[in-house]
Amino acid sequence: MSNPVTVSSLKPQGACQLWLLLLSALFLGGCSSVYYKTMEKFGYEKRDILVDRVEDARDSQNDAQETFRSSLERFQSVVDTPDTELKDRYTEISDAYDDSKSSAEEVRNRIDKVEEVAEDLFDEWEDELDLYESASLRRNSEQQLDETRAQYSQLIRRMHEAEDRMEPVLQAFQDQVLYLKHNLNAQAIGSLENELVSIRQDVDELIRNMEQSIDESEAFIRRFREGG
């Protein structure tokens, strides 16, 4: 597969033209067909866009792993805090919750973008099977489509499993923030400490799910990079 043209590989004039075309697509209502046609003018097919979006989703999950780990540590630090510093610690864990929530939203958005282009790619691929004159080439392309769909199905399932694991952790973080907000005292800290045991287990499970999803993403990306 030939390497797609990217903004970084273009001369300044070409890069400017690309950005203008992309902005035009956005002003036309963000129509997917306009966006795809614009990208195709620069040798950037749906399969290339899909790989880029899978990479973005992988990166967002990597970032989310670090954010959730860091947030858990910030929540844990509250346990050893004197009463006189609880207000400052409350602000810290409130920020940790907000960071985790933003990170989770980024993961969800990236997964949505992967699904969007994947559906368009597979629909186009299936429609174009009818354009073949050669029966053998058609069968070969159909087999590749089936194999790619199967791998994609496994990938998106892993992504959604990791996505689903984020919600109970976010809810637990939110509960702790709300509880500490209204109970800035040592007794409240004791209650948080008990809950943290369960939250740590949820975070560990979330990290494992994300690692599996990231591994699936890497395998999917390698398949496409190798021209499979």
Coordinates of C-alpha atoms in Angstrom, one line a residue:
M1 CA 0.0 0.0 0.0
S2 CA 1.4 3.4 -0.9
N3 CA 2.0 5.9 1.9
P4 CA -0.8 8.5 2.2
V5 CA 0.0 12.1 1.8
T6 CA -0.1 13.9 5.1
V7 CA 0.0 17.6 6.0
S8 CA 3.6 17.2 7.4
S9 CA 4.8 15.8 4.1
L10 CA 3.4 18.6 2.0
K11 CA 5.1 21.8 0.9
P12 CA 3.7 24.9 2.6
Q13 CA 1.5 25.7 -0.4
G14 CA 0.1 22.1 -0.6
A15 CA -0.5 22.0 3.2
C16 CA -2.4 25.3 3.0
Q17 CA -4.6 23.9 0.2
L18 CA -5.3 20.8 2.3
W19 CA -6.3 22.8 5.3
L20 CA -8.5 25.1 3.2
L21 CA -10.3 22.0 1.7
L22 CA -10.8 20.5 5.1
L23 CA -12.2 23.7 6.5
S24 CA -14.5 23.9 3.5
A25 CA -15.8 20.4 4.3
L26 CA -16.5 21.5 7.9
F27 CA -18.4 24.6 6.8
L28 CA -20.5 22.4 4.5
G29 CA -21.9 20.8 7.6
G30 CA -19.2 18.2 8.3
C31 CA -20.6 15.9 5.6
S32 CA -18.6 12.7 5.7
S33 CA -18.7 12.3 1.9
V34 CA -17.2 15.7 1.3
Y35 CA -14.6 15.0 4.0
Y36 CA -13.6 11.7 2.4
K37 CA -13.5 13.2 -1.2
T38 CA -11.3 15.9 0.1
M39 CA -8.9 13.5 1.8
E40 CA -8.9 11.3 -1.4
K41 CA -7.6 14.2 -3.4
F42 CA -4.4 13.9 -1.3
G43 CA -4.2 10.1 -1.6
Y44 CA -5.8 9.5 1.8
E45 CA -8.3 6.7 1.6
K46 CA -10.8 5.5 4.2
R47 CA -8.5 2.7 5.3
D48 CA -5.8 5.3 6.0
I49 CA -8.3 7.4 8.0
L50 CA -9.4 4.3 9.9
V51 CA -5.8 3.4 10.9
D52 CA -5.2 7.0 12.1
R53 CA -8.4 7.0 14.2
V54 CA -7.5 3.6 15.7
E55 CA -4.1 5.1 16.6
D56 CA -5.8 8.1 18.1
A57 CA -8.1 5.8 20.2
R58 CA -5.1 3.8 21.3
D59 CA -3.3 7.0 22.4
S60 CA -6.3 8.3 24.2
Q61 CA -6.5 5.0 26.1
N62 CA -2.8 5.2 27.0
D63 CA -3.4 8.7 28.3
A64 CA -6.5 7.5 30.2
Q65 CA -4.5 4.8 31.9
E66 CA -2.1 7.3 33.3
T67 CA -4.9 9.7 34.3
F68 CA -6.8 7.1 36.2
R69 CA -3.7 5.8 37.9
S70 CA -2.7 9.4 38.9
S71 CA -6.3 10.1 40.1
L72 CA -6.3 7.0 42.3
E73 CA -3.0 8.1 43.9
R74 CA -4.4 11.6 44.5
F75 CA -7.5 10.0 46.2
Q76 CA -5.3 7.7 48.2
S77 CA -3.2 10.7 49.4
V78 CA -6.2 12.2 51.1
V79 CA -6.3 9.3 53.6
D80 CA -3.1 10.5 55.3
T81 CA -4.1 14.2 55.4
P82 CA -4.5 16.1 58.7
D83 CA -8.0 17.7 59.2
T84 CA -6.4 21.2 58.8
E85 CA -5.5 20.4 55.2
L86 CA -8.6 18.7 54.1
K87 CA -10.0 21.6 52.2
D88 CA -6.9 21.8 50.0
R89 CA -7.1 18.0 49.5
Y90 CA -10.7 18.3 48.5
T91 CA -9.8 20.6 45.7
E92 CA -7.1 18.2 44.6
I93 CA -9.4 15.2 44.4
S94 CA -12.1 17.3 42.7
D95 CA -9.6 18.2 40.1
A96 CA -8.6 14.5 39.8
Y97 CA -12.2 13.5 39.2
D98 CA -12.5 16.2 36.5
D99 CA -9.3 15.0 34.8
S100 CA -10.6 11.5 34.8
K101 CA -13.9 12.5 33.4
S102 CA -12.4 14.5 30.6
S103 CA -10.0 11.7 29.8
A104 CA -12.9 9.2 29.7
E105 CA -14.9 11.5 27.4
E106 CA -11.9 11.7 25.0
V107 CA -11.7 7.9 24.9
R108 CA -15.4 7.7 24.1
N109 CA -15.1 10.3 21.3
R110 CA -12.2 8.5 19.7
I111 CA -14.0 5.2 19.7
D112 CA -17.0 6.9 18.1
K113 CA -14.8 8.3 15.3
V114 CA -13.3 4.8 14.8
E115 CA -16.8 3.3 14.4
E116 CA -17.9 6.0 12.0
V117 CA -15.2 5.6 9.5
A118 CA -15.1 1.8 9.9
E119 CA -18.8 1.6 9.0
D120 CA -18.3 3.8 5.9
L121 CA -15.3 1.8 4.8
F122 CA -17.0 -1.6 5.1
D123 CA -20.1 -0.3 3.3
E124 CA -18.0 1.0 0.4
W125 CA -15.9 -2.1 0.2
E126 CA -19.0 -4.3 0.1
D127 CA -20.7 -2.2 -2.6
E128 CA -17.6 -2.2 -4.7
L129 CA -17.4 -6.0 -4.8
D130 CA -20.2 -5.9 -7.5
L131 CA -17.9 -3.9 -9.7
Y132 CA -15.4 -6.8 -10.3
E133 CA -15.3 -8.6 -13.6
S134 CA -12.8 -11.1 -12.3
A135 CA -14.6 -13.7 -10.1
S136 CA -11.3 -14.8 -8.5
L137 CA -10.3 -11.2 -7.6
R138 CA -13.8 -10.6 -6.2
R139 CA -13.6 -13.7 -4.0
N140 CA -10.2 -12.7 -2.8
S141 CA -11.4 -9.2 -2.0
E142 CA -14.5 -10.6 -0.2
Q143 CA -12.3 -12.8 1.9
Q144 CA -10.1 -9.9 2.8
L145 CA -13.2 -7.9 3.8
D146 CA -14.5 -10.8 6.0
E147 CA -11.1 -11.1 7.7
T148 CA -10.8 -7.4 8.3
R149 CA -14.3 -7.2 9.6
A150 CA -13.6 -10.1 12.0
Q151 CA -10.5 -8.4 13.3
Y152 CA -12.3 -5.1 13.6
S153 CA -15.2 -6.7 15.5
Q154 CA -12.7 -8.0 18.1
L155 CA -11.0 -4.6 18.3
I156 CA -14.1 -2.6 18.8
R157 CA -15.4 -5.1 21.4
R158 CA -12.2 -4.7 23.4
M159 CA -12.5 -0.9 23.1
H160 CA -16.1 -0.9 24.4
E161 CA -15.2 -3.3 27.2
A162 CA -12.5 -0.8 28.4
E163 CA -15.0 2.1 27.8
D164 CA -17.6 0.4 30.0
R165 CA -15.1 -0.2 32.8
M166 CA -14.5 3.6 33.1
E167 CA -18.0 4.4 34.3
P168 CA -18.0 2.6 37.7
V169 CA -14.6 4.1 38.4
L170 CA -15.8 7.6 37.6
Q171 CA -18.9 7.1 39.7
A172 CA -16.8 5.9 42.6
F173 CA -14.6 9.0 42.2
Q174 CA -17.6 11.2 42.1
D175 CA -19.1 9.7 45.2
Q176 CA -15.8 10.3 47.1
V177 CA -15.7 13.9 46.0
L178 CA -19.3 14.5 47.0
Y179 CA -18.9 12.8 50.3
L180 CA -15.7 14.7 51.2
K181 CA -17.3 17.9 50.1
H182 CA -19.9 17.7 52.8
N183 CA -17.9 15.9 55.4
L184 CA -14.5 17.5 55.8
N185 CA -13.4 15.6 58.9
A186 CA -11.5 12.5 60.0
Q187 CA -14.5 10.3 60.1
A188 CA -15.2 11.0 56.4
I189 CA -11.6 10.1 55.7
G190 CA -12.1 6.7 57.3
S191 CA -15.1 6.1 55.1
L192 CA -13.1 7.0 52.0
E193 CA -10.3 4.7 53.0
N194 CA -12.7 1.7 53.1
E195 CA -14.1 2.6 49.7
L196 CA -10.6 3.0 48.2
V197 CA -9.9 -0.8 48.4
S198 CA -12.8 -1.5 46.1
I199 CA -12.0 1.5 43.8
R200 CA -8.4 0.3 43.4
Q201 CA -9.7 -3.1 42.2
D202 CA -11.9 -1.4 39.7
V203 CA -9.0 0.8 38.5
D204 CA -6.8 -2.3 38.1
E205 CA -9.5 -4.1 36.1
L206 CA -9.9 -1.0 34.0
I207 CA -6.2 -0.8 33.3
R208 CA -6.2 -4.5 32.3
N209 CA -9.1 -3.9 29.9
M210 CA -7.4 -0.9 28.3
E211 CA -4.1 -2.8 27.9
Q212 CA -6.1 -5.6 26.0
S213 CA -7.7 -3.0 23.9
I214 CA -4.4 -1.3 23.1
D215 CA -2.9 -4.7 22.1
E216 CA -5.8 -5.2 19.8
S217 CA -5.3 -1.8 18.3
E218 CA -1.6 -2.5 17.7
A219 CA -2.5 -5.7 15.9
F220 CA -5.1 -4.0 13.7
I221 CA -2.7 -1.2 12.8
R222 CA 0.1 -3.7 11.9
R223 CA -2.3 -5.5 9.6
F224 CA -3.1 -2.4 7.7
R225 CA 0.4 -1.0 7.7
E226 CA 1.6 -4.3 6.1
G227 CA -1.0 -4.0 3.4
G228 CA -3.3 -6.8 4.7

